Amino acid sequence: RIADPAFGSLPLSDPRFGRRIDGALRGPLSRIVASAETISGQFEGPIRADYARYAADIAHAARHLLGLIDDLADLQSIERPGFHAAREPVDLADVARRAVGLLMMKAEEKQIRIDGPALGEQAPAMGEFRRVLQVLINLIGNAIRYSPEGSMIWIRCEAQDGTARITVADQGQGLSADQQAVVFEKFERLGRTDSGGSGLGLYIARRLARAMDGDLTVDSAPGQGARFTLSLPTS
């Protein structure tokens, strides 16, 4: 329990605790990001180059913390008894194109080309639009993060036997059998020590896929990249 004027006396499992801590942290962190980006962008006038780099580092760290808050909020939601996702018609190809659009700048920074579903291609499924988008942003974002510069990412859709599938494949270093066995576990970061994530993204993504009566799987081998596949029912 947390006994504090801002939070009251609430157990950590209480949804109200999550909402209050989210509100208490998100505002200050957003202001830190905005102020640090203003400094690093030198919008108020030129400053020393090393100071601009320090400010950029501050903005990056604050954005990382905001992402962690998002992950913890999602974690609390999906582990709440009775959690379920909405069931509505979604087009996996359309959602993938939207996710690529949101992440294109990050891909271009590493000169990574994304070969996604063609305009007009459709892949009907049943799920919750915002949750499917969340899963695909996580998968494509991971593929960008762990792919070498100048590489390719492929996104492919297919449907068979009442199941629609969308696969995100990269040319990264791949995963061993042992790594694949734990990659969807909570807080698992496969021994990485960089600040690229919380280790919750894939755990949350699989929980969301299963809440939509689907699944999230991985197929990989060391040196051969990784292929993550989201499966959802078509009806």
JSON list of C-alpha atoms in Angstrom, two decimals:
[
{"chain": "A", "resi": 1, "resn": "ARG", "atom": "CA", "xyz": [0.00, 0.00, 0.00]},
{"chain": "A", "resi": 2, "resn": "ILE", "atom": "CA", "xyz": [1.04, 3.56, -0.73]},
{"chain": "A", "resi": 3, "resn": "ALA", "atom": "CA", "xyz": [0.13, 6.13, 1.96]},
{"chain": "A", "resi": 4, "resn": "ASP", "atom": "CA", "xyz": [0.56, 9.52, 0.33]},
{"chain": "A", "resi": 5, "resn": "PRO", "atom": "CA", "xyz": [-1.70, 12.56, -0.15]},
{"chain": "A", "resi": 6, "resn": "ALA", "atom": "CA", "xyz": [-1.46, 12.17, -3.93]},
{"chain": "A", "resi": 7, "resn": "PHE", "atom": "CA", "xyz": [-2.44, 8.51, -3.95]},
{"chain": "A", "resi": 8, "resn": "GLY", "atom": "CA", "xyz": [-4.30, 7.85, -0.71]},
{"chain": "A", "resi": 9, "resn": "SER", "atom": "CA", "xyz": [-3.87, 4.42, 0.85]},
{"chain": "A", "resi": 10, "resn": "LEU", "atom": "CA", "xyz": [-4.27, 2.05, -2.10]},
{"chain": "A", "resi": 11, "resn": "PRO", "atom": "CA", "xyz": [-2.84, -1.40, -2.87]},
{"chain": "A", "resi": 12, "resn": "LEU", "atom": "CA", "xyz": [-0.69, -1.52, -5.99]},
{"chain": "A", "resi": 13, "resn": "SER", "atom": "CA", "xyz": [-3.24, -3.85, -7.61]},
{"chain": "A", "resi": 14, "resn": "ASP", "atom": "CA", "xyz": [-6.04, -1.30, -7.30]},
{"chain": "A", "resi": 15, "resn": "PRO", "atom": "CA", "xyz": [-6.80, 0.23, -10.76]},
{"chain": "A", "resi": 16, "resn": "ARG", "atom": "CA", "xyz": [-7.19, 3.63, -9.12]},
{"chain": "A", "resi": 17, "resn": "PHE", "atom": "CA", "xyz": [-3.53, 3.52, -8.08]},
{"chain": "A", "resi": 18, "resn": "GLY", "atom": "CA", "xyz": [-2.49, 3.02, -11.69]},
{"chain": "A", "resi": 19, "resn": "ARG", "atom": "CA", "xyz": [-4.63, 5.91, -12.89]},
{"chain": "A", "resi": 20, "resn": "ARG", "atom": "CA", "xyz": [-3.34, 8.25, -10.20]},
{"chain": "A", "resi": 21, "resn": "ILE", "atom": "CA", "xyz": [0.32, 7.46, -10.68]},
{"chain": "A", "resi": 22, "resn": "ASP", "atom": "CA", "xyz": [-0.15, 7.72, -14.45]},
{"chain": "A", "resi": 23, "resn": "GLY", "atom": "CA", "xyz": [-1.56, 11.22, -14.04]},
{"chain": "A", "resi": 24, "resn": "ALA", "atom": "CA", "xyz": [1.07, 12.23, -11.49]},
{"chain": "A", "resi": 25, "resn": "LEU", "atom": "CA", "xyz": [3.99, 11.21, -13.71]},
{"chain": "A", "resi": 26, "resn": "ARG", "atom": "CA", "xyz": [2.83, 11.79, -17.27]},
{"chain": "A", "resi": 27, "resn": "GLY", "atom": "CA", "xyz": [2.43, 15.58, -16.96]},
{"chain": "A", "resi": 28, "resn": "PRO", "atom": "CA", "xyz": [5.89, 16.33, -15.52]},
{"chain": "A", "resi": 29, "resn": "LEU", "atom": "CA", "xyz": [7.61, 13.92, -17.92]},
{"chain": "A", "resi": 30, "resn": "SER", "atom": "CA", "xyz": [5.84, 15.47, -20.90]},
{"chain": "A", "resi": 31, "resn": "ARG", "atom": "CA", "xyz": [7.07, 18.89, -19.80]},
{"chain": "A", "resi": 32, "resn": "ILE", "atom": "CA", "xyz": [10.61, 17.53, -19.44]},
{"chain": "A", "resi": 33, "resn": "VAL", "atom": "CA", "xyz": [10.46, 16.17, -23.01]},
{"chain": "A", "resi": 34, "resn": "ALA", "atom": "CA", "xyz": [9.11, 19.44, -24.39]},
{"chain": "A", "resi": 35, "resn": "SER", "atom": "CA", "xyz": [11.67, 21.59, -22.57]},
{"chain": "A", "resi": 36, "resn": "ALA", "atom": "CA", "xyz": [14.61, 19.32, -23.43]},
{"chain": "A", "resi": 37, "resn": "GLU", "atom": "CA", "xyz": [13.62, 19.20, -27.11]},
{"chain": "A", "resi": 38, "resn": "THR", "atom": "CA", "xyz": [13.36, 23.00, -27.14]},
{"chain": "A", "resi": 39, "resn": "ILE", "atom": "CA", "xyz": [16.90, 23.22, -25.76]},
{"chain": "A", "resi": 40, "resn": "SER", "atom": "CA", "xyz": [18.36, 20.54, -28.02]},
{"chain": "A", "resi": 41, "resn": "GLY", "atom": "CA", "xyz": [16.65, 22.06, -31.06]},
{"chain": "A", "resi": 42, "resn": "GLN", "atom": "CA", "xyz": [18.09, 25.48, -30.09]},
{"chain": "A", "resi": 43, "resn": "PHE", "atom": "CA", "xyz": [14.72, 27.13, -30.80]},
{"chain": "A", "resi": 44, "resn": "GLU", "atom": "CA", "xyz": [15.50, 29.95, -28.36]},
{"chain": "A", "resi": 45, "resn": "GLY", "atom": "CA", "xyz": [18.96, 30.59, -29.78]},
{"chain": "A", "resi": 46, "resn": "PRO", "atom": "CA", "xyz": [22.29, 28.79, -30.31]},
{"chain": "A", "resi": 47, "resn": "ILE", "atom": "CA", "xyz": [24.01, 26.94, -27.46]},
{"chain": "A", "resi": 48, "resn": "ARG", "atom": "CA", "xyz": [27.12, 24.80, -27.16]},
{"chain": "A", "resi": 49, "resn": "ALA", "atom": "CA", "xyz": [26.89, 21.56, -29.12]},
{"chain": "A", "resi": 50, "resn": "ASP", "atom": "CA", "xyz": [27.60, 19.39, -26.08]},
{"chain": "A", "resi": 51, "resn": "TYR", "atom": "CA", "xyz": [24.76, 21.08, -24.14]},
{"chain": "A", "resi": 52, "resn": "ALA", "atom": "CA", "xyz": [22.41, 20.36, -27.04]},
{"chain": "A", "resi": 53, "resn": "ARG", "atom": "CA", "xyz": [23.44, 16.70, -26.92]},
{"chain": "A", "resi": 54, "resn": "TYR", "atom": "CA", "xyz": [22.85, 16.57, -23.16]},
{"chain": "A", "resi": 55, "resn": "ALA", "atom": "CA", "xyz": [19.35, 17.98, -23.67]},
{"chain": "A", "resi": 56, "resn": "ALA", "atom": "CA", "xyz": [18.65, 15.42, -26.41]},
{"chain": "A", "resi": 57, "resn": "ASP", "atom": "CA", "xyz": [19.70, 12.65, -24.01]},
{"chain": "A", "resi": 58, "resn": "ILE", "atom": "CA", "xyz": [17.34, 14.04, -21.35]},
{"chain": "A", "resi": 59, "resn": "ALA", "atom": "CA", "xyz": [14.45, 14.06, -23.85]},
{"chain": "A", "resi": 60, "resn": "HIS", "atom": "CA", "xyz": [15.24, 10.48, -24.91]},
{"chain": "A", "resi": 61, "resn": "ALA", "atom": "CA", "xyz": [15.32, 9.27, -21.29]},
{"chain": "A", "resi": 62, "resn": "ALA", "atom": "CA", "xyz": [12.03, 11.02, -20.49]},
{"chain": "A", "resi": 63, "resn": "ARG", "atom": "CA", "xyz": [10.34, 9.49, -23.55]},
{"chain": "A", "resi": 64, "resn": "HIS", "atom": "CA", "xyz": [11.60, 6.10, -22.39]},
{"chain": "A", "resi": 65, "resn": "LEU", "atom": "CA", "xyz": [9.98, 6.65, -18.99]},
{"chain": "A", "resi": 66, "resn": "LEU", "atom": "CA", "xyz": [6.72, 7.70, -20.66]},
{"chain": "A", "resi": 67, "resn": "GLY", "atom": "CA", "xyz": [6.81, 4.45, -22.62]},
{"chain": "A", "resi": 68, "resn": "LEU", "atom": "CA", "xyz": [7.36, 2.52, -19.41]},
{"chain": "A", "resi": 69, "resn": "ILE", "atom": "CA", "xyz": [4.32, 4.23, -17.86]},
{"chain": "A", "resi": 70, "resn": "ASP", "atom": "CA", "xyz": [2.27, 3.16, -20.88]},
{"chain": "A", "resi": 71, "resn": "ASP", "atom": "CA", "xyz": [3.49, -0.42, -20.51]},
{"chain": "A", "resi": 72, "resn": "LEU", "atom": "CA", "xyz": [2.73, -0.53, -16.78]},
{"chain": "A", "resi": 73, "resn": "ALA", "atom": "CA", "xyz": [-0.76, 0.88, -17.37]},
{"chain": "A", "resi": 74, "resn": "ASP", "atom": "CA", "xyz": [-1.39, -1.78, -20.02]},
{"chain": "A", "resi": 75, "resn": "LEU", "atom": "CA", "xyz": [0.04, -4.46, -17.75]},
{"chain": "A", "resi": 76, "resn": "GLN", "atom": "CA", "xyz": [-2.35, -3.53, -14.97]},
{"chain": "A", "resi": 77, "resn": "SER", "atom": "CA", "xyz": [-5.28, -3.55, -17.41]},
{"chain": "A", "resi": 78, "resn": "ILE", "atom": "CA", "xyz": [-4.61, -6.91, -19.03]},
{"chain": "A", "resi": 79, "resn": "GLU", "atom": "CA", "xyz": [-3.96, -8.66, -15.71]},
{"chain": "A", "resi": 80, "resn": "ARG", "atom": "CA", "xyz": [-7.18, -7.36, -14.17]},
{"chain": "A", "resi": 81, "resn": "PRO", "atom": "CA", "xyz": [-9.75, -10.17, -13.68]},
{"chain": "A", "resi": 82, "resn": "GLY", "atom": "CA", "xyz": [-12.35, -10.10, -16.44]},
{"chain": "A", "resi": 83, "resn": "PHE", "atom": "CA", "xyz": [-10.20, -8.18, -18.94]},
{"chain": "A", "resi": 84, "resn": "HIS", "atom": "CA", "xyz": [-11.37, -8.69, -22.51]},
{"chain": "A", "resi": 85, "resn": "ALA", "atom": "CA", "xyz": [-10.85, -7.00, -25.86]},
{"chain": "A", "resi": 86, "resn": "ALA", "atom": "CA", "xyz": [-13.61, -5.75, -28.13]},
{"chain": "A", "resi": 87, "resn": "ARG", "atom": "CA", "xyz": [-14.66, -7.88, -31.06]},
{"chain": "A", "resi": 88, "resn": "GLU", "atom": "CA", "xyz": [-15.10, -5.92, -34.29]},
{"chain": "A", "resi": 89, "resn": "PRO", "atom": "CA", "xyz": [-14.14, -6.27, -37.96]},
{"chain": "A", "resi": 90, "resn": "VAL", "atom": "CA", "xyz": [-10.58, -5.11, -38.65]},
{"chain": "A", "resi": 91, "resn": "ASP", "atom": "CA", "xyz": [-8.41, -5.13, -41.75]},
{"chain": "A", "resi": 92, "resn": "LEU", "atom": "CA", "xyz": [-4.94, -6.35, -40.79]},
{"chain": "A", "resi": 93, "resn": "ALA", "atom": "CA", "xyz": [-3.41, -4.98, -43.98]},
{"chain": "A", "resi": 94, "resn": "ASP", "atom": "CA", "xyz": [-4.87, -1.52, -43.36]},
{"chain": "A", "resi": 95, "resn": "VAL", "atom": "CA", "xyz": [-3.75, -1.52, -39.71]},
{"chain": "A", "resi": 96, "resn": "ALA", "atom": "CA", "xyz": [-0.26, -2.57, -40.79]},
{"chain": "A", "resi": 97, "resn": "ARG", "atom": "CA", "xyz": [-0.06, 0.33, -43.26]},
{"chain": "A", "resi": 98, "resn": "ARG", "atom": "CA", "xyz": [-1.08, 2.73, -40.49]},
{"chain": "A", "resi": 99, "resn": "ALA", "atom": "CA", "xyz": [1.55, 1.28, -38.12]},
{"chain": "A", "resi": 100, "resn": "VAL", "atom": "CA", "xyz": [4.25, 1.61, -40.79]},
{"chain": "A", "resi": 101, "resn": "GLY", "atom": "CA", "xyz": [3.27, 5.23, -41.34]},
{"chain": "A", "resi": 102, "resn": "LEU", "atom": "CA", "xyz": [3.69, 5.97, -37.64]},
{"chain": "A", "resi": 103, "resn": "LEU", "atom": "CA", "xyz": [7.14, 4.35, -37.54]},
{"chain": "A", "resi": 104, "resn": "MET", "atom": "CA", "xyz": [8.49, 5.32, -40.95]},
{"chain": "A", "resi": 105, "resn": "MET", "atom": "CA", "xyz": [10.70, 8.10, -39.58]},
{"chain": "A", "resi": 106, "resn": "LYS", "atom": "CA", "xyz": [12.43, 5.70, -37.19]},
{"chain": "A", "resi": 107, "resn": "ALA", "atom": "CA", "xyz": [13.03, 3.28, -40.05]},
{"chain": "A", "resi": 108, "resn": "GLU", "atom": "CA", "xyz": [14.43, 6.03, -42.28]},
{"chain": "A", "resi": 109, "resn": "GLU", "atom": "CA", "xyz": [16.87, 7.09, -39.55]},
{"chain": "A", "resi": 110, "resn": "LYS", "atom": "CA", "xyz": [18.47, 3.63, -39.89]},
{"chain": "A", "resi": 111, "resn": "GLN", "atom": "CA", "xyz": [17.96, 3.48, -43.66]},
{"chain": "A", "resi": 112, "resn": "ILE", "atom": "CA", "xyz": [15.69, 0.48, -43.18]},
{"chain": "A", "resi": 113, "resn": "ARG", "atom": "CA", "xyz": [13.18, -0.26, -45.93]},
{"chain": "A", "resi": 114, "resn": "ILE", "atom": "CA", "xyz": [9.78, -1.67, -44.95]},
{"chain": "A", "resi": 115, "resn": "ASP", "atom": "CA", "xyz": [7.96, -3.80, -47.52]},
{"chain": "A", "resi": 116, "resn": "GLY", "atom": "CA", "xyz": [4.39, -3.75, -46.22]},
{"chain": "A", "resi": 117, "resn": "PRO", "atom": "CA", "xyz": [0.96, -4.65, -47.59]},
{"chain": "A", "resi": 118, "resn": "ALA", "atom": "CA", "xyz": [0.25, -2.95, -50.92]},
{"chain": "A", "resi": 119, "resn": "LEU", "atom": "CA", "xyz": [-2.33, -0.18, -51.08]},
{"chain": "A", "resi": 120, "resn": "GLY", "atom": "CA", "xyz": [-5.68, -1.86, -51.65]},
{"chain": "A", "resi": 121, "resn": "GLU", "atom": "CA", "xyz": [-4.61, -5.21, -50.18]},
{"chain": "A", "resi": 122, "resn": "GLN", "atom": "CA", "xyz": [-7.06, -6.45, -47.54]},
{"chain": "A", "resi": 123, "resn": "ALA", "atom": "CA", "xyz": [-6.84, -9.01, -44.72]},
{"chain": "A", "resi": 124, "resn": "PRO", "atom": "CA", "xyz": [-10.20, -9.15, -42.86]},
{"chain": "A", "resi": 125, "resn": "ALA", "atom": "CA", "xyz": [-10.17, -10.40, -39.27]},
{"chain": "A", "resi": 126, "resn": "MET", "atom": "CA", "xyz": [-12.01, -9.98, -35.98]},
{"chain": "A", "resi": 127, "resn": "GLY", "atom": "CA", "xyz": [-10.37, -8.08, -33.12]},
{"chain": "A", "resi": 128, "resn": "GLU", "atom": "CA", "xyz": [-10.14, -4.65, -31.52]},
{"chain": "A", "resi": 129, "resn": "PHE", "atom": "CA", "xyz": [-8.68, -2.03, -33.86]},
{"chain": "A", "resi": 130, "resn": "ARG", "atom": "CA", "xyz": [-6.64, -0.08, -31.31]},
{"chain": "A", "resi": 131, "resn": "ARG", "atom": "CA", "xyz": [-5.27, -3.26, -29.74]},
{"chain": "A", "resi": 132, "resn": "VAL", "atom": "CA", "xyz": [-4.27, -4.71, -33.13]},
{"chain": "A", "resi": 133, "resn": "LEU", "atom": "CA", "xyz": [-2.55, -1.41, -33.93]},
{"chain": "A", "resi": 134, "resn": "GLN", "atom": "CA", "xyz": [-0.78, -1.53, -30.57]},
{"chain": "A", "resi": 135, "resn": "VAL", "atom": "CA", "xyz": [0.51, -5.06, -31.25]},
{"chain": "A", "resi": 136, "resn": "LEU", "atom": "CA", "xyz": [1.73, -4.23, -34.76]},
{"chain": "A", "resi": 137, "resn": "ILE", "atom": "CA", "xyz": [3.45, -1.03, -33.61]},
{"chain": "A", "resi": 138, "resn": "ASN", "atom": "CA", "xyz": [5.28, -3.12, -31.03]},
{"chain": "A", "resi": 139, "resn": "LEU", "atom": "CA", "xyz": [6.32, -5.79, -33.56]},
{"chain": "A", "resi": 140, "resn": "ILE", "atom": "CA", "xyz": [7.41, -3.34, -36.25]},
{"chain": "A", "resi": 141, "resn": "GLY", "atom": "CA", "xyz": [9.12, -1.09, -33.70]},
{"chain": "A", "resi": 142, "resn": "ASN", "atom": "CA", "xyz": [11.10, -4.06, -32.37]},
{"chain": "A", "resi": 143, "resn": "ALA", "atom": "CA", "xyz": [12.04, -5.09, -35.90]},
{"chain": "A", "resi": 144, "resn": "ILE", "atom": "CA", "xyz": [13.39, -1.58, -36.57]},
{"chain": "A", "resi": 145, "resn": "ARG", "atom": "CA", "xyz": [15.21, -1.43, -33.23]},
{"chain": "A", "resi": 146, "resn": "TYR", "atom": "CA", "xyz": [17.04, -4.74, -33.64]},
{"chain": "A", "resi": 147, "resn": "SER", "atom": "CA", "xyz": [17.66, -4.71, -37.40]},
{"chain": "A", "resi": 148, "resn": "PRO", "atom": "CA", "xyz": [20.99, -3.58, -38.86]},
{"chain": "A", "resi": 149, "resn": "GLU", "atom": "CA", "xyz": [21.18, -0.34, -40.82]},
{"chain": "A", "resi": 150, "resn": "GLY", "atom": "CA", "xyz": [20.30, -0.65, -44.48]},
{"chain": "A", "resi": 151, "resn": "SER", "atom": "CA", "xyz": [18.30, -3.86, -44.00]},
{"chain": "A", "resi": 152, "resn": "MET", "atom": "CA", "xyz": [14.73, -4.86, -44.92]},
{"chain": "A", "resi": 153, "resn": "ILE", "atom": "CA", "xyz": [11.57, -5.59, -42.96]},
{"chain": "A", "resi": 154, "resn": "TRP", "atom": "CA", "xyz": [8.74, -7.55, -44.58]},
{"chain": "A", "resi": 155, "resn": "ILE", "atom": "CA", "xyz": [5.08, -7.52, -43.51]},
{"chain": "A", "resi": 156, "resn": "ARG", "atom": "CA", "xyz": [2.91, -10.22, -45.05]},
{"chain": "A", "resi": 157, "resn": "CYS", "atom": "CA", "xyz": [-0.77, -11.16, -44.62]},
{"chain": "A", "resi": 158, "resn": "GLU", "atom": "CA", "xyz": [-2.52, -14.45, -45.31]},
{"chain": "A", "resi": 159, "resn": "ALA", "atom": "CA", "xyz": [-5.74, -16.23, -44.39]},
{"chain": "A", "resi": 160, "resn": "GLN", "atom": "CA", "xyz": [-6.43, -19.93, -44.04]},
{"chain": "A", "resi": 161, "resn": "ASP", "atom": "CA", "xyz": [-8.99, -22.14, -42.28]},
{"chain": "A", "resi": 162, "resn": "GLY", "atom": "CA", "xyz": [-10.82, -19.29, -40.56]},
{"chain": "A", "resi": 163, "resn": "THR", "atom": "CA", "xyz": [-7.63, -17.58, -39.33]},
{"chain": "A", "resi": 164, "resn": "ALA", "atom": "CA", "xyz": [-6.01, -14.39, -40.58]},
{"chain": "A", "resi": 165, "resn": "ARG", "atom": "CA", "xyz": [-2.28, -13.99, -40.03]},
{"chain": "A", "resi": 166, "resn": "ILE", "atom": "CA", "xyz": [0.10, -11.08, -40.35]},
{"chain": "A", "resi": 167, "resn": "THR", "atom": "CA", "xyz": [3.85, -11.66, -40.09]},
{"chain": "A", "resi": 168, "resn": "VAL", "atom": "CA", "xyz": [6.60, -9.12, -39.40]},
{"chain": "A", "resi": 169, "resn": "ALA", "atom": "CA", "xyz": [9.98, -10.46, -40.56]},
{"chain": "A", "resi": 170, "resn": "ASP", "atom": "CA", "xyz": [13.36, -8.77, -40.15]},
{"chain": "A", "resi": 171, "resn": "GLN", "atom": "CA", "xyz": [17.02, -9.35, -40.99]},
{"chain": "A", "resi": 172, "resn": "GLY", "atom": "CA", "xyz": [18.28, -9.01, -37.44]},
{"chain": "A", "resi": 173, "resn": "GLN", "atom": "CA", "xyz": [20.55, -11.39, -35.56]},
{"chain": "A", "resi": 174, "resn": "GLY", "atom": "CA", "xyz": [17.68, -13.78, -34.81]},
{"chain": "A", "resi": 175, "resn": "LEU", "atom": "CA", "xyz": [16.78, -15.72, -31.69]},
{"chain": "A", "resi": 176, "resn": "SER", "atom": "CA", "xyz": [18.06, -19.04, -30.40]},
{"chain": "A", "resi": 177, "resn": "ALA", "atom": "CA", "xyz": [15.64, -21.76, -29.28]},
{"chain": "A", "resi": 178, "resn": "ASP", "atom": "CA", "xyz": [16.28, -20.81, -25.63]},
{"chain": "A", "resi": 179, "resn": "GLN", "atom": "CA", "xyz": [15.56, -17.15, -26.36]},
{"chain": "A", "resi": 180, "resn": "GLN", "atom": "CA", "xyz": [12.36, -18.01, -28.20]},
{"chain": "A", "resi": 181, "resn": "ALA", "atom": "CA", "xyz": [11.20, -19.98, -25.18]},
{"chain": "A", "resi": 182, "resn": "VAL", "atom": "CA", "xyz": [11.32, -16.88, -22.94]},
{"chain": "A", "resi": 183, "resn": "VAL", "atom": "CA", "xyz": [10.84, -13.95, -25.34]},
{"chain": "A", "resi": 184, "resn": "PHE", "atom": "CA", "xyz": [7.16, -13.51, -24.37]},
{"chain": "A", "resi": 185, "resn": "GLU", "atom": "CA", "xyz": [7.79, -13.59, -20.62]},
{"chain": "A", "resi": 186, "resn": "LYS", "atom": "CA", "xyz": [7.23, -10.56, -18.43]},
{"chain": "A", "resi": 187, "resn": "PHE", "atom": "CA", "xyz": [10.24, -8.20, -18.15]},
{"chain": "A", "resi": 188, "resn": "GLU", "atom": "CA", "xyz": [12.32, -10.47, -20.42]},
{"chain": "A", "resi": 189, "resn": "ARG", "atom": "CA", "xyz": [14.93, -8.47, -22.35]},
{"chain": "A", "resi": 190, "resn": "LEU", "atom": "CA", "xyz": [17.13, -11.38, -23.48]},
{"chain": "A", "resi": 191, "resn": "GLY", "atom": "CA", "xyz": [20.14, -10.08, -21.59]},
{"chain": "A", "resi": 192, "resn": "ARG", "atom": "CA", "xyz": [20.10, -6.66, -23.26]},
{"chain": "A", "resi": 193, "resn": "THR", "atom": "CA", "xyz": [21.25, -3.76, -21.11]},
{"chain": "A", "resi": 194, "resn": "ASP", "atom": "CA", "xyz": [20.36, -0.89, -23.46]},
{"chain": "A", "resi": 195, "resn": "SER", "atom": "CA", "xyz": [17.47, 1.44, -22.68]},
{"chain": "A", "resi": 196, "resn": "GLY", "atom": "CA", "xyz": [15.41, 0.35, -25.66]},
{"chain": "A", "resi": 197, "resn": "GLY", "atom": "CA", "xyz": [12.45, -1.12, -23.79]},
{"chain": "A", "resi": 198, "resn": "SER", "atom": "CA", "xyz": [10.91, -2.35, -20.57]},
{"chain": "A", "resi": 199, "resn": "GLY", "atom": "CA", "xyz": [10.73, -6.05, -21.41]},
{"chain": "A", "resi": 200, "resn": "LEU", "atom": "CA", "xyz": [6.92, -5.84, -21.28]},
{"chain": "A", "resi": 201, "resn": "GLY", "atom": "CA", "xyz": [6.06, -5.15, -24.92]},
{"chain": "A", "resi": 202, "resn": "LEU", "atom": "CA", "xyz": [5.93, -8.70, -26.25]},
{"chain": "A", "resi": 203, "resn": "TYR", "atom": "CA", "xyz": [4.32, -10.03, -23.06]},
{"chain": "A", "resi": 204, "resn": "ILE", "atom": "CA", "xyz": [1.54, -7.44, -23.40]},
{"chain": "A", "resi": 205, "resn": "ALA", "atom": "CA", "xyz": [1.25, -8.04, -27.15]},
{"chain": "A", "resi": 206, "resn": "ARG", "atom": "CA", "xyz": [0.69, -11.78, -26.71]},
{"chain": "A", "resi": 207, "resn": "ARG", "atom": "CA", "xyz": [-1.82, -11.22, -23.89]},
{"chain": "A", "resi": 208, "resn": "LEU", "atom": "CA", "xyz": [-3.72, -8.82, -26.14]},
{"chain": "A", "resi": 209, "resn": "ALA", "atom": "CA", "xyz": [-3.64, -11.28, -29.05]},
{"chain": "A", "resi": 210, "resn": "ARG", "atom": "CA", "xyz": [-5.07, -14.03, -26.86]},
{"chain": "A", "resi": 211, "resn": "ALA", "atom": "CA", "xyz": [-7.68, -11.65, -25.42]},
{"chain": "A", "resi": 212, "resn": "MET", "atom": "CA", "xyz": [-8.89, -11.28, -29.03]},
{"chain": "A", "resi": 213, "resn": "ASP", "atom": "CA", "xyz": [-9.10, -15.10, -29.40]},
{"chain": "A", "resi": 214, "resn": "GLY", "atom": "CA", "xyz": [-5.88, -15.13, -31.38]},
{"chain": "A", "resi": 215, "resn": "ASP", "atom": "CA", "xyz": [-2.20, -15.68, -30.67]},
{"chain": "A", "resi": 216, "resn": "LEU", "atom": "CA", "xyz": [1.29, -14.25, -31.20]},
{"chain": "A", "resi": 217, "resn": "THR", "atom": "CA", "xyz": [4.13, -16.60, -32.14]},
{"chain": "A", "resi": 218, "resn": "VAL", "atom": "CA", "xyz": [7.77, -16.37, -33.18]},
{"chain": "A", "resi": 219, "resn": "ASP", "atom": "CA", "xyz": [9.88, -18.31, -35.66]},
{"chain": "A", "resi": 220, "resn": "SER", "atom": "CA", "xyz": [13.59, -17.60, -35.77]},
{"chain": "A", "resi": 221, "resn": "ALA", "atom": "CA", "xyz": [17.12, -18.91, -35.78]},
{"chain": "A", "resi": 222, "resn": "PRO", "atom": "CA", "xyz": [20.46, -17.27, -34.95]},
{"chain": "A", "resi": 223, "resn": "GLY", "atom": "CA", "xyz": [21.69, -15.22, -37.89]},
{"chain": "A", "resi": 224, "resn": "GLN", "atom": "CA", "xyz": [18.44, -15.62, -39.82]},
{"chain": "A", "resi": 225, "resn": "GLY", "atom": "CA", "xyz": [16.28, -12.81, -38.46]},
{"chain": "A", "resi": 226, "resn": "ALA", "atom": "CA", "xyz": [12.98, -13.20, -36.63]},
{"chain": "A", "resi": 227, "resn": "ARG", "atom": "CA", "xyz": [9.38, -13.63, -37.84]},
{"chain": "A", "resi": 228, "resn": "PHE", "atom": "CA", "xyz": [6.62, -12.67, -35.43]},
{"chain": "A", "resi": 229, "resn": "THR", "atom": "CA", "xyz": [3.10, -13.69, -36.47]},
{"chain": "A", "resi": 230, "resn": "LEU", "atom": "CA", "xyz": [-0.17, -12.29, -35.12]},
{"chain": "A", "resi": 231, "resn": "SER", "atom": "CA", "xyz": [-3.10, -14.64, -35.71]},
{"chain": "A", "resi": 232, "resn": "LEU", "atom": "CA", "xyz": [-6.75, -13.62, -35.35]},
{"chain": "A", "resi": 233, "resn": "PRO", "atom": "CA", "xyz": [-10.06, -15.30, -36.21]},
{"chain": "A", "resi": 234, "resn": "THR", "atom": "CA", "xyz": [-11.79, -14.18, -39.40]},
{"chain": "A", "resi": 235, "resn": "SER", "atom": "CA", "xyz": [-15.29, -14.55, -37.94]}
]
